[in-house]
Amino acid sequence: MKFRKATPPSRTDDGTAAPAQTRGRDNLRPATAAVMQAPSAPPDFTIKPGGARLGEMLVDANLLTEQQLIDSLEMVKSNGGGLLGRVLVEMGLLDDRQLAQVLAEQRSLDVVDLRKTVPQTAATDLLPEQVARTLMAIPVSVDDDGVLVAVADPTDATLAELRGTIARPVRLAVAAQSDILRAIGNSYRVMTAIDSQVEAFRAKDLSRKEVVEAGTAVASDFAPVVQVVQLLITQALRDRASDIHIEPQEGEVRVRYRIDGALHDAMSLPETMGPAIVSRIKILGDMNIVERRRPQDGQISMEVEDRQVDIRVSTLATIRGEKVVMRLLDKSRPLYRLGDLGMPADTVAKYGELLRSPYGMLICAGPTGSGKTTTLYGSLGEINSPERNITTIEDPVEYVFPLINQIQINEQAGITFAGGLKSVLRQDPDVLLVGEIRDVETARIAVQSALTGHMVLSSLHATDTVSALHRLLDMGIETFLVASSVTAVVAQRLMRRICAHCQAAYEPTPAELAYLTTMGGEPPADGFVHGTGCNFCAQTGYLDRIGVYELLTVSAAVRESITNGASHDELRKLARSEGMRTLQEEALRLVDSGVTTIPEVLRSIYVVGG
């Protein structure tokens, strides 16, 4: 079995660390670029008692004011105790790396920069993952003098616990807590446990018939295939994957994760294991395990590491067997406000005004995986109130809102988008959200709803704003109905952000500069930047994504052009003359501000004709 470590690391439990503050940093000993080489220490390594108190050191370093320290101590007292440093971080007065530097200075310890230092496997093998998370510690290296362990809080109790668990000489260094959590998630990969499960599967020496039917492979919760599927899903969630692709290939089953919009090879499984894995997934998704020629869809609800997850499953027969794609919907993810998605302030203001209209139709357009549902949910968050009767029809319901009536599509029970929409209109709704306009019947009912005094939000698969209008026309909706019902269209894409941990200046290629010029862009005043690759972004240079938006408001002139049958290019030129900024223009704005790169714009935004 071949493992390929090509996936970006998982999001930490603390989330992304806040941007580092520079205030007073020169007054502290700076962190090293890698592990500060600790001098050879005898087995009786001890932590030196702190000379000054932490609060006093922070004030002396101009990282806190006297009043902020007093307020923080009061909060610690009111909470019944706790660590002052963690309280300061939670209050946003200090970031993790500043705290680590101060603690190291106080205890005369060195600092480990886990953004650039990869913990040795031989070291992490000495400490179980659960203990590492409990102690907020990770072994970094091991040598003849013992084990160097990075900790967030260097105390004698932590040192004693580590010595008792590792049973070898231990010396401590300090690292930021958020960095330690990221390193734990990256080092203790659950997929390493798959190796033993694959060997157990092979040891059973299953006949071809047993493999195809997957009788013993899926019967027990402790069967190897059951464990492999569970581990694949668990690791995908740790790696922030949106999709899992399980693909039968010649001599192997390839597993890939889609992370931040790009597919990455995760691992390779034995070819004989493929049918059993597909059968296990079908059983979880309440699908027909006997039917292997027709495409099937299913849905799985499960809890993984205390997180509730919904999984949409799709199977498709290929020449080498059935391929499975699982889309992961992590319900523990926070709901975003419109301003947090990447919309410029003026776009948020204009879109917000349109949202509060008493009637009309707002369409969110884009390809699969472009973040349309997230934008629609952010829109609901803006207008959700007890005064409005808001009803949604979704497939599936990804997030549960208070005060909102949400309907799950169930085609087997006869609940479709069109049928559900007809029923909802009898429920006195103010706002309707139709998860997706898939057919002409749904489109016609949605348009009629907007014309009869309802606010309708929906998504549509289209490349840009004008294309979304033409898709409605292509479905057979009359031009005057489209012109009268649609108030605005938002087209969007998701682009990868440059990793903030390894951002550096660089010189673009001539092809990249030529594209920038063609799109009307100019080199940034501060120069081009990109990610050089680090532990946190798995050497990709990108971490997380940001939305890029194109907002077309259906003005009187645009409405008249639609009614007169204007072409795509004519409508686009008219919209731009009225102030619409295109996806390309918005993307280049992010390049200019150092958020993303020209290659990423080329990968995800480029549209012929600009």
Coordinates of C-alpha atoms in Angstrom, one line a residue:
M1 CA 0.0 0.0 0.0
K2 CA 1.3 3.4 -0.9
F3 CA 0.7 6.5 1.1
R4 CA 0.9 10.0 -0.5
K5 CA 1.2 12.9 2.0
A6 CA -0.2 15.6 -0.3
T7 CA -3.1 16.9 1.6
P8 CA -3.1 20.2 3.5
P9 CA -3.2 19.8 7.2
S10 CA -6.5 19.9 9.2
R11 CA -7.9 23.0 10.8
T12 CA -7.0 23.2 14.4
D13 CA -9.5 23.2 17.3
D14 CA -8.5 26.8 18.0
G15 CA -9.0 27.9 14.3
T16 CA -6.5 30.0 12.4
A17 CA -4.3 32.1 14.6
A18 CA -4.8 35.8 14.6
P19 CA -2.4 37.9 12.6
A20 CA 0.7 38.5 14.6
Q21 CA 1.0 41.8 16.3
T22 CA 4.3 43.7 16.1
R23 CA 3.7 45.9 19.1
G24 CA 6.6 45.5 21.5
R25 CA 8.0 42.5 19.8
D26 CA 11.6 43.9 19.7
N27 CA 11.5 43.8 23.5
L28 CA 11.3 40.0 23.5
R29 CA 13.7 37.3 22.3
P30 CA 12.5 36.4 18.8
A31 CA 11.4 33.0 17.8
T32 CA 13.8 31.0 15.6
A33 CA 13.0 29.9 12.1
A34 CA 13.3 26.3 13.1
V35 CA 13.9 24.5 16.4
M36 CA 16.3 26.4 18.6
Q37 CA 19.0 23.8 19.3
A38 CA 18.7 23.1 23.0
P39 CA 22.0 22.4 24.6
S40 CA 22.6 18.8 25.6
A41 CA 20.7 18.4 28.8
P42 CA 21.2 15.8 31.5
P43 CA 18.3 13.4 32.3
D44 CA 17.4 15.6 35.4
F45 CA 16.3 18.5 33.2
T46 CA 14.2 21.0 35.2
I47 CA 12.2 24.1 34.5
K48 CA 13.7 27.2 35.9
P49 CA 11.3 29.2 38.1
G50 CA 10.1 32.4 36.5
G51 CA 11.9 35.5 37.6
A52 CA 9.2 38.1 36.9
R53 CA 5.5 37.5 36.7
L54 CA 3.9 37.0 33.3
G55 CA 1.7 40.1 33.6
E56 CA 4.6 42.3 34.6
M57 CA 6.7 41.0 31.7
L58 CA 3.9 41.8 29.2
V59 CA 3.5 45.3 30.5
D60 CA 7.3 45.9 30.4
A61 CA 7.3 44.7 26.8
N62 CA 4.5 47.1 25.9
L63 CA 2.3 44.2 24.9
L64 CA -0.3 45.1 27.5
T65 CA -1.3 48.3 29.3
E66 CA -1.7 48.4 33.1
Q67 CA -5.5 48.7 32.8
Q68 CA -5.7 45.7 30.3
L69 CA -3.7 43.6 32.8
I70 CA -6.1 44.6 35.7
D71 CA -9.1 43.7 33.6
S72 CA -7.6 40.4 32.5
L73 CA -6.8 39.4 36.1
E74 CA -10.4 40.3 37.1
M75 CA -11.7 38.0 34.4
V76 CA -9.5 35.2 35.5
K77 CA -10.8 35.7 39.1
S78 CA -14.4 35.9 38.0
N79 CA -14.0 32.6 36.0
G80 CA -12.8 30.8 39.1
G81 CA -9.2 30.7 38.0
G82 CA -7.3 29.7 34.9
L83 CA -4.2 30.7 33.0
L84 CA -3.7 34.4 32.5
G85 CA -2.0 33.8 29.1
R86 CA -4.9 31.8 27.7
V87 CA -7.4 34.5 28.9
L88 CA -5.4 37.2 27.1
V89 CA -5.3 35.2 23.9
E90 CA -9.1 34.6 24.1
M91 CA -9.7 38.3 24.7
G92 CA -7.6 39.1 21.6
L93 CA -5.0 41.1 23.5
L94 CA -2.2 38.7 22.7
D95 CA -1.6 36.2 20.0
D96 CA -0.3 32.6 20.6
R97 CA 3.2 33.2 19.3
Q98 CA 3.7 36.3 21.5
L99 CA 2.5 34.3 24.5
A100 CA 5.0 31.5 23.6
Q101 CA 7.9 34.0 23.4
V102 CA 7.0 35.5 26.8
L103 CA 6.7 32.1 28.5
A104 CA 10.0 31.0 27.0
E105 CA 11.6 34.2 28.2
Q106 CA 10.1 33.8 31.7
R107 CA 11.2 30.1 32.1
S108 CA 14.6 30.5 30.2
L109 CA 13.5 28.0 27.6
D110 CA 13.9 27.9 23.8
V111 CA 11.1 28.4 21.3
V112 CA 10.1 26.0 18.5
D113 CA 8.6 27.4 15.3
L114 CA 6.3 24.5 14.2
R115 CA 5.5 26.3 11.0
K116 CA 8.9 25.3 9.7
T117 CA 9.9 22.4 11.9
V118 CA 8.5 18.9 11.1
P119 CA 8.3 16.7 14.2
Q120 CA 10.2 13.5 13.8
T121 CA 8.1 10.3 13.4
A122 CA 10.4 8.5 15.9
A123 CA 9.6 11.3 18.4
T124 CA 5.8 11.4 18.0
D125 CA 5.6 7.6 18.2
L126 CA 6.7 8.0 21.8
L127 CA 3.6 9.9 22.9
P128 CA 0.0 8.8 22.2
E129 CA -2.2 11.4 20.4
Q130 CA -4.7 11.6 23.2
V131 CA -2.0 12.5 25.7
A132 CA -0.5 15.0 23.3
R133 CA -3.8 16.8 23.0
T134 CA -4.5 16.7 26.7
L135 CA -1.1 18.1 27.6
M136 CA -1.0 20.4 24.6
A137 CA 2.5 19.0 23.7
I138 CA 4.2 17.3 20.8
P139 CA 7.6 15.6 20.7
V140 CA 9.8 17.3 18.2
S141 CA 13.0 15.3 18.1
V142 CA 14.8 12.4 19.8
D143 CA 18.5 11.8 20.3
D144 CA 20.9 10.3 22.8
D145 CA 20.1 12.9 25.4
G146 CA 16.4 12.2 25.3
V147 CA 13.3 13.7 23.7
L148 CA 12.7 17.4 23.0
V149 CA 9.0 18.2 23.5
A150 CA 7.3 21.4 22.5
V151 CA 4.6 22.5 25.0
A152 CA 2.2 25.4 25.2
D153 CA 2.4 25.7 29.0
P154 CA 5.8 24.7 30.5
T155 CA 5.0 23.6 34.0
D156 CA 6.5 21.0 36.4
A157 CA 3.2 19.0 36.2
T158 CA 3.4 18.8 32.4
L159 CA 7.1 17.8 32.6
A160 CA 6.3 15.0 35.1
E161 CA 3.4 13.7 33.0
L162 CA 5.6 13.6 29.9
R163 CA 8.3 11.8 31.7
G164 CA 5.9 9.2 33.1
T165 CA 4.4 8.6 29.6
I166 CA 7.6 8.7 27.5
A167 CA 9.8 6.9 30.0
R168 CA 12.9 8.6 28.7
P169 CA 14.7 11.8 29.6
V170 CA 12.6 14.8 28.5
R171 CA 13.5 18.4 27.9
L172 CA 11.0 21.2 27.1
A173 CA 10.7 24.0 24.6
V174 CA 7.8 26.4 24.1
A175 CA 5.5 26.7 21.0
A176 CA 2.3 28.5 20.3
Q177 CA -0.8 26.4 21.3
S178 CA -2.4 26.9 17.9
D179 CA 0.7 25.7 16.2
I180 CA 0.9 22.6 18.5
L181 CA -2.7 21.7 17.6
R182 CA -1.9 22.0 13.9
A183 CA 1.2 19.9 14.3
I184 CA -0.7 17.2 16.2
G185 CA -3.3 17.0 13.5
N186 CA -0.6 16.8 10.9
S187 CA 1.6 14.3 12.6
Y188 CA -0.9 11.9 14.1
R189 CA -2.7 11.0 10.9
V190 CA -5.4 8.4 11.4
M191 CA -4.6 7.0 8.0
T192 CA -1.5 5.3 9.3
A193 CA -3.9 2.9 11.1
I194 CA -5.2 1.8 7.7
D195 CA -2.1 -0.2 7.0
S196 CA -2.9 -2.8 9.6
Q197 CA -6.5 -3.0 8.5
V198 CA -5.4 -3.6 4.9
E199 CA -3.1 -6.4 6.1
A200 CA -6.0 -7.9 8.1
F201 CA -8.2 -7.8 5.0
R202 CA -5.5 -9.6 2.9
A203 CA -5.0 -12.2 5.7
K204 CA -8.5 -13.4 5.3
D205 CA -7.6 -14.5 1.8
L206 CA -11.1 -13.7 0.6
S207 CA -12.3 -15.5 -2.6
R208 CA -13.4 -13.3 -5.5
K209 CA -17.0 -14.1 -4.8
E210 CA -16.6 -13.0 -1.2
V211 CA -15.0 -9.8 -2.2
V212 CA -17.7 -8.9 -4.7
E213 CA -20.5 -9.7 -2.3
A214 CA -18.6 -8.2 0.6
G215 CA -20.4 -10.4 2.9
T216 CA -17.9 -10.8 5.8
A217 CA -16.3 -7.4 5.0
V218 CA -19.2 -5.4 6.0
A219 CA -20.9 -7.6 8.5
S220 CA -19.0 -6.4 11.6
D221 CA -18.2 -3.0 13.0
F222 CA -14.7 -4.3 13.6
A223 CA -14.2 -5.7 10.1
P224 CA -11.2 -4.3 8.2
V225 CA -13.3 -2.6 5.5
V226 CA -15.6 -1.0 8.1
Q227 CA -12.5 0.5 9.8
V228 CA -10.9 1.6 6.6
V229 CA -14.0 3.6 5.5
Q230 CA -14.3 5.2 8.9
L231 CA -10.7 6.2 8.9
L232 CA -10.9 7.7 5.4
I233 CA -13.8 9.9 6.5
T234 CA -12.1 10.9 9.8
Q235 CA -8.9 11.9 8.0
A236 CA -10.8 13.8 5.4
L237 CA -12.5 15.9 8.1
R238 CA -9.2 16.6 9.8
D239 CA -7.8 17.7 6.4
R240 CA -10.7 20.1 5.8
A241 CA -11.7 18.1 2.7
S242 CA -15.0 18.8 1.0
D243 CA -15.0 15.6 -1.1
I244 CA -13.6 12.1 -1.0
H245 CA -13.0 10.4 -4.4
I246 CA -12.6 6.6 -4.4
E247 CA -11.5 5.6 -7.9
P248 CA -10.7 2.0 -9.2
Q249 CA -7.6 2.1 -11.3
E250 CA -5.4 -0.6 -12.9
G251 CA -3.9 -2.6 -10.0
E252 CA -5.1 -0.2 -7.2
V253 CA -7.9 1.9 -5.7
R254 CA -6.9 5.5 -5.7
V255 CA -8.2 7.8 -2.9
R256 CA -8.2 11.6 -3.4
Y257 CA -9.3 14.5 -1.2
R258 CA -10.6 17.8 -2.5
I259 CA -9.1 20.5 -0.2
D260 CA -9.5 24.2 -0.9
G261 CA -11.0 23.3 -4.3
A262 CA -8.0 21.2 -5.5
L263 CA -7.7 17.4 -5.6
H264 CA -4.8 15.8 -3.8
D265 CA -3.8 12.1 -3.8
A266 CA -4.3 10.7 -0.3
M267 CA -3.4 7.0 -0.5
S268 CA -3.6 3.9 -2.6
L269 CA -5.5 0.7 -1.5
P270 CA -5.4 -2.8 -3.0
E271 CA -7.5 -3.4 -6.1
T272 CA -9.3 -6.3 -4.4
M273 CA -10.5 -4.0 -1.6
G274 CA -12.5 -1.7 -3.9
P275 CA -15.8 -3.6 -4.3
A276 CA -15.9 -4.2 -0.5
I277 CA -15.4 -0.5 0.2
V278 CA -18.1 0.5 -2.2
S279 CA -20.5 -2.1 -0.6
R280 CA -19.8 -0.7 2.9
I281 CA -20.4 2.9 1.7
K282 CA -23.7 1.8 0.0
I283 CA -24.9 0.1 3.2
L284 CA -24.2 3.3 5.2
G285 CA -26.0 5.4 2.5
D286 CA -29.0 3.0 2.4
M287 CA -28.3 2.2 -1.3
N288 CA -28.7 -1.0 -3.3
I289 CA -25.5 -3.0 -2.9
V290 CA -26.5 -5.5 -5.6
E291 CA -26.9 -3.0 -8.4
R292 CA -23.5 -2.1 -9.7
R293 CA -24.2 -0.9 -13.2
R294 CA -26.6 2.1 -12.6
P295 CA -25.6 5.3 -10.9
Q296 CA -26.9 5.7 -7.4
D297 CA -27.3 8.5 -4.8
G298 CA -27.4 8.2 -1.1
Q299 CA -27.0 10.1 2.2
I300 CA -25.1 9.3 5.4
S301 CA -25.5 11.0 8.8
M302 CA -22.8 10.1 11.3
E303 CA -20.7 11.6 14.2
V304 CA -17.0 11.8 13.7
E305 CA -14.7 12.9 16.5
D306 CA -17.7 14.7 18.2
R307 CA -18.7 16.4 15.0
Q308 CA -22.0 15.8 13.3
V309 CA -21.4 15.2 9.6
D310 CA -23.8 14.7 6.7
I311 CA -22.3 12.9 3.6
R312 CA -23.8 12.9 0.1
V313 CA -22.8 9.8 -1.7
S314 CA -22.7 9.3 -5.5
T315 CA -21.7 6.0 -7.3
L316 CA -20.9 5.6 -11.0
A317 CA -19.8 2.5 -12.9
T318 CA -16.5 2.8 -14.8
I319 CA -14.7 0.3 -16.9
R320 CA -12.6 -0.7 -13.9
G321 CA -15.4 -0.8 -11.3
E322 CA -17.6 1.6 -9.4
K323 CA -16.3 5.0 -8.5
V324 CA -17.6 6.7 -5.3
V325 CA -17.6 10.4 -4.5
M326 CA -18.6 11.5 -1.0
R327 CA -19.3 15.2 -0.3
L328 CA -18.8 16.0 3.4
L329 CA -21.0 18.6 5.1
D330 CA -19.5 19.4 8.5
K331 CA -22.4 20.8 10.5
S332 CA -19.9 22.1 13.2
R333 CA -18.6 24.7 10.8
P334 CA -19.7 28.3 11.6
L335 CA -22.1 30.2 9.5
Y336 CA -20.5 33.2 7.8
R337 CA -21.8 36.7 7.5
L338 CA -21.7 38.2 4.0
G339 CA -18.8 40.5 4.9
D340 CA -16.8 37.5 5.9
L341 CA -17.1 35.7 2.6
G342 CA -14.9 38.1 0.6
M343 CA -17.5 40.5 -0.7
P344 CA -16.2 44.1 -0.9
A345 CA -18.0 46.5 1.5
D346 CA -19.9 48.3 -1.3
T347 CA -21.1 45.0 -2.7
V348 CA -22.2 43.9 0.7
A349 CA -24.2 47.1 1.1
K350 CA -25.8 47.0 -2.3
Y351 CA -26.6 43.2 -2.0
G352 CA -28.0 43.8 1.5
E353 CA -30.4 46.4 0.2
L354 CA -31.7 44.0 -2.5
L355 CA -32.1 41.3 0.2
R356 CA -34.5 43.5 2.1
S357 CA -36.8 44.1 -0.8
P358 CA -40.4 42.9 -0.2
Y359 CA -40.4 40.8 -3.4
G360 CA -38.3 39.8 -6.3
M361 CA -35.8 37.0 -7.1
L362 CA -32.1 36.9 -6.2
I363 CA -30.1 34.3 -8.0
C364 CA -26.7 33.0 -6.9
A365 CA -24.8 31.5 -9.9
G366 CA -21.7 29.5 -10.3
P367 CA -20.4 26.0 -11.0
T368 CA -20.5 23.1 -8.5
G369 CA -18.4 23.8 -5.4
S370 CA -18.2 27.5 -5.9
G371 CA -19.9 28.3 -2.5
K372 CA -23.4 29.2 -3.7
T373 CA -25.1 27.5 -0.7
T374 CA -22.8 29.3 1.8
T375 CA -23.7 32.7 0.2
L376 CA -27.4 31.8 0.4
Y377 CA -27.1 30.9 4.0
G378 CA -25.3 34.1 4.7
S379 CA -28.1 35.9 3.0
L380 CA -30.7 34.2 5.2
G381 CA -28.6 35.3 8.3
E382 CA -28.9 38.9 7.2
I383 CA -32.8 38.9 7.0
N384 CA -33.7 36.2 9.5
S385 CA -36.1 37.8 12.1
P386 CA -39.4 36.8 13.9
E387 CA -41.4 39.2 11.7
R388 CA -40.7 37.1 8.6
N389 CA -42.0 33.7 7.6
I390 CA -38.9 32.2 5.9
T391 CA -39.1 28.7 4.4
T392 CA -36.4 26.8 2.6
I393 CA -36.5 23.8 0.2
E394 CA -33.1 22.1 0.2
D395 CA -31.3 19.0 -0.9
P396 CA -29.8 18.4 1.6
V397 CA -30.4 20.7 4.5
E398 CA -26.8 21.6 5.4
Y399 CA -27.4 23.9 8.4
V400 CA -30.3 24.2 10.8
F401 CA -31.5 27.8 11.4
P402 CA -33.6 29.0 14.3
L403 CA -36.9 30.6 13.4
I404 CA -36.7 29.2 9.8
N405 CA -38.8 26.4 8.4
Q406 CA -36.6 24.0 6.4
I407 CA -37.8 21.3 4.1
Q408 CA -35.6 18.3 3.0
I409 CA -36.1 17.1 -0.6
N410 CA -37.2 13.4 -0.6
E411 CA -37.9 12.3 -4.2
Q412 CA -38.9 8.8 -3.1
A413 CA -41.6 10.4 -0.9
G414 CA -42.7 12.7 -3.7
I415 CA -41.1 15.8 -2.2
T416 CA -39.4 17.6 -5.1
F417 CA -38.3 21.2 -5.6
A418 CA -41.3 22.0 -7.8
G419 CA -43.8 20.0 -5.7
G420 CA -42.5 21.4 -2.4
L421 CA -42.6 24.9 -3.7
K422 CA -46.2 24.6 -4.6
S423 CA -47.1 23.5 -1.1
V424 CA -45.0 26.2 0.5
L425 CA -46.8 28.9 -1.3
R426 CA -50.0 27.9 0.6
Q427 CA -48.1 28.5 3.9
D428 CA -48.1 32.3 3.8
P429 CA -44.3 32.7 3.2
D430 CA -42.5 36.0 3.1
V431 CA -39.1 34.6 1.9
L432 CA -38.5 31.4 0.0
L433 CA -35.2 29.8 -0.5
V434 CA -35.0 27.2 -3.3
G435 CA -31.8 25.3 -2.9
E436 CA -31.3 24.8 -6.7
I437 CA -33.3 25.5 -9.9
R438 CA -32.8 22.3 -11.8
D439 CA -35.7 22.2 -14.2
V440 CA -38.2 24.4 -16.0
E441 CA -41.1 23.6 -13.7
T442 CA -39.1 24.7 -10.6
A443 CA -37.9 27.8 -12.5
R444 CA -41.5 28.7 -13.6
I445 CA -42.9 28.4 -10.1
A446 CA -40.0 30.4 -8.6
V447 CA -40.5 33.2 -11.1
Q448 CA -44.3 33.3 -10.5
S449 CA -43.6 33.4 -6.7
A450 CA -41.4 36.4 -7.2
L451 CA -44.0 38.2 -9.3
T452 CA -46.8 37.6 -6.7
G453 CA -45.1 39.3 -3.8
H454 CA -42.6 36.9 -2.4
M455 CA -38.8 37.3 -2.0
V456 CA -37.2 34.2 -3.6
L457 CA -33.6 33.2 -3.2
S458 CA -32.1 30.4 -5.3
S459 CA -29.0 29.0 -6.9
L460 CA -28.4 28.2 -10.5
H461 CA -25.5 26.5 -12.4
A462 CA -24.0 29.2 -14.7
T463 CA -20.7 30.6 -15.5
D464 CA -21.5 34.3 -14.8
T465 CA -24.3 36.7 -14.0
V466 CA -25.5 37.2 -17.6
S467 CA -25.3 33.5 -18.3
A468 CA -27.6 32.8 -15.4
L469 CA -30.3 35.1 -17.0
H470 CA -29.9 33.3 -20.3
R471 CA -30.2 29.9 -18.6
L472 CA -33.7 30.9 -17.4
L473 CA -34.5 32.0 -21.0
D474 CA -33.1 28.7 -22.4
M475 CA -35.4 26.8 -20.0
G476 CA -38.4 28.4 -21.8
I477 CA -39.2 31.2 -19.3
E478 CA -40.5 34.2 -21.3
T479 CA -38.3 37.2 -21.5
F480 CA -40.8 39.6 -19.9
L481 CA -41.2 37.2 -16.9
V482 CA -37.4 37.0 -16.4
A483 CA -37.1 40.8 -16.7
S484 CA -39.9 41.4 -14.3
S485 CA -39.1 38.9 -11.6
V486 CA -35.2 38.8 -11.3
T487 CA -33.9 41.7 -9.2
A488 CA -30.2 40.7 -9.1
V489 CA -27.8 37.9 -9.9
V490 CA -24.6 37.2 -8.0
A491 CA -22.0 35.0 -9.7
Q492 CA -19.2 33.7 -7.7
R493 CA -16.0 31.5 -7.4
L494 CA -13.8 30.3 -4.6
M495 CA -10.1 31.0 -4.8
R496 CA -7.3 29.7 -2.6
R497 CA -5.7 32.2 -0.2
I498 CA -1.9 32.6 0.0
C499 CA -0.8 30.8 3.2
A500 CA 0.0 33.6 5.7
H501 CA 2.6 31.4 7.4
C502 CA 5.0 31.2 4.4
Q503 CA 4.1 34.3 2.4
A504 CA 7.1 35.7 0.4
A505 CA 7.9 38.0 -2.5
Y506 CA 8.4 36.4 -6.0
E507 CA 8.7 37.3 -9.6
P508 CA 5.8 36.1 -11.9
T509 CA 6.5 34.3 -15.2
P510 CA 6.1 36.1 -18.5
A511 CA 2.9 34.2 -19.2
E512 CA 1.4 35.3 -15.9
L513 CA 2.3 38.9 -16.5
A514 CA 0.8 38.7 -20.0
Y515 CA -2.5 37.5 -18.5
L516 CA -2.4 40.3 -16.0
T517 CA -2.0 42.8 -18.8
T518 CA -4.7 41.3 -20.9
M519 CA -7.1 41.5 -18.1
G520 CA -6.3 45.2 -17.5
G521 CA -4.4 44.7 -14.3
E522 CA -1.2 46.3 -13.1
P523 CA 1.7 44.9 -11.0
P524 CA 1.0 45.6 -7.2
A525 CA 2.8 48.6 -5.8
D526 CA 4.4 46.4 -3.1
G527 CA 5.3 43.6 -5.5
F528 CA 4.0 40.1 -6.1
V529 CA 3.7 37.6 -3.2
H530 CA 3.1 33.9 -3.1
G531 CA 3.3 31.0 -0.6
T532 CA 6.6 29.2 -0.5
G533 CA 5.1 26.1 1.2
C534 CA 5.3 25.2 4.9
N535 CA 4.0 22.5 7.3
F536 CA 0.6 24.2 7.7
C537 CA -0.3 24.3 4.0
A538 CA 1.4 20.9 3.2
Q539 CA 3.9 22.8 1.0
T540 CA 1.2 24.0 -1.4
G541 CA 1.5 27.7 -0.6
Y542 CA -2.2 28.1 -0.1
L543 CA -4.4 27.8 3.0
D544 CA -8.2 28.3 3.1
R545 CA -10.3 30.1 0.4
I546 CA -12.0 33.4 -0.3
G547 CA -15.0 34.2 -2.4
V548 CA -14.9 36.3 -5.6
Y549 CA -18.2 38.0 -6.5
E550 CA -19.9 39.6 -9.6
L551 CA -23.1 41.4 -8.8
L552 CA -25.5 42.3 -11.6
T553 CA -28.5 44.5 -10.6
V554 CA -31.4 44.3 -13.0
S555 CA -31.9 48.0 -13.6
A556 CA -34.6 49.5 -15.9
A557 CA -32.1 49.5 -18.8
V558 CA -31.1 45.9 -18.2
R559 CA -34.8 44.9 -17.9
E560 CA -35.5 46.5 -21.3
S561 CA -32.5 44.8 -22.9
I562 CA -33.7 41.4 -21.6
T563 CA -37.2 42.0 -23.0
N564 CA -35.7 43.0 -26.4
G565 CA -33.7 39.7 -26.5
A566 CA -30.3 41.2 -26.1
S567 CA -27.3 38.9 -26.6
H568 CA -24.9 37.8 -23.8
D569 CA -22.2 40.3 -24.9
E570 CA -24.7 43.2 -25.1
L571 CA -26.1 42.5 -21.7
R572 CA -22.6 42.2 -20.2
K573 CA -21.4 45.5 -21.8
L574 CA -24.5 47.3 -20.5
A575 CA -24.0 45.9 -17.0
R576 CA -20.4 46.9 -16.9
S577 CA -21.3 50.4 -18.1
E578 CA -23.6 50.6 -15.1
G579 CA -20.8 49.8 -12.7
M580 CA -20.7 46.0 -12.5
R581 CA -17.3 44.7 -11.6
T582 CA -16.5 41.3 -13.3
L583 CA -15.2 38.2 -11.6
Q584 CA -11.8 38.8 -13.3
E585 CA -11.6 42.4 -12.0
E586 CA -12.4 41.3 -8.5
A587 CA -9.9 38.5 -8.6
L588 CA -7.1 40.8 -9.8
R589 CA -8.0 43.1 -6.9
L590 CA -7.2 40.3 -4.6
V591 CA -3.9 39.7 -6.4
D592 CA -3.1 43.4 -6.0
S593 CA -3.8 43.2 -2.2
G594 CA -1.7 40.0 -1.8
V595 CA -4.5 37.7 -1.0
T596 CA -4.1 35.3 -3.9
T597 CA -1.9 34.7 -7.0
I598 CA -2.2 35.0 -10.7
P599 CA -1.9 31.2 -11.3
E600 CA -4.9 30.8 -8.9
V601 CA -6.9 33.3 -10.9
L602 CA -6.0 31.4 -14.1
R603 CA -7.1 28.2 -12.5
S604 CA -10.5 29.2 -11.1
I605 CA -11.7 32.5 -12.6
Y606 CA -10.6 32.8 -16.2
V607 CA -13.5 33.4 -18.6
V608 CA -13.0 33.9 -22.3
G609 CA -13.9 37.5 -23.3
G610 CA -13.2 38.9 -19.8

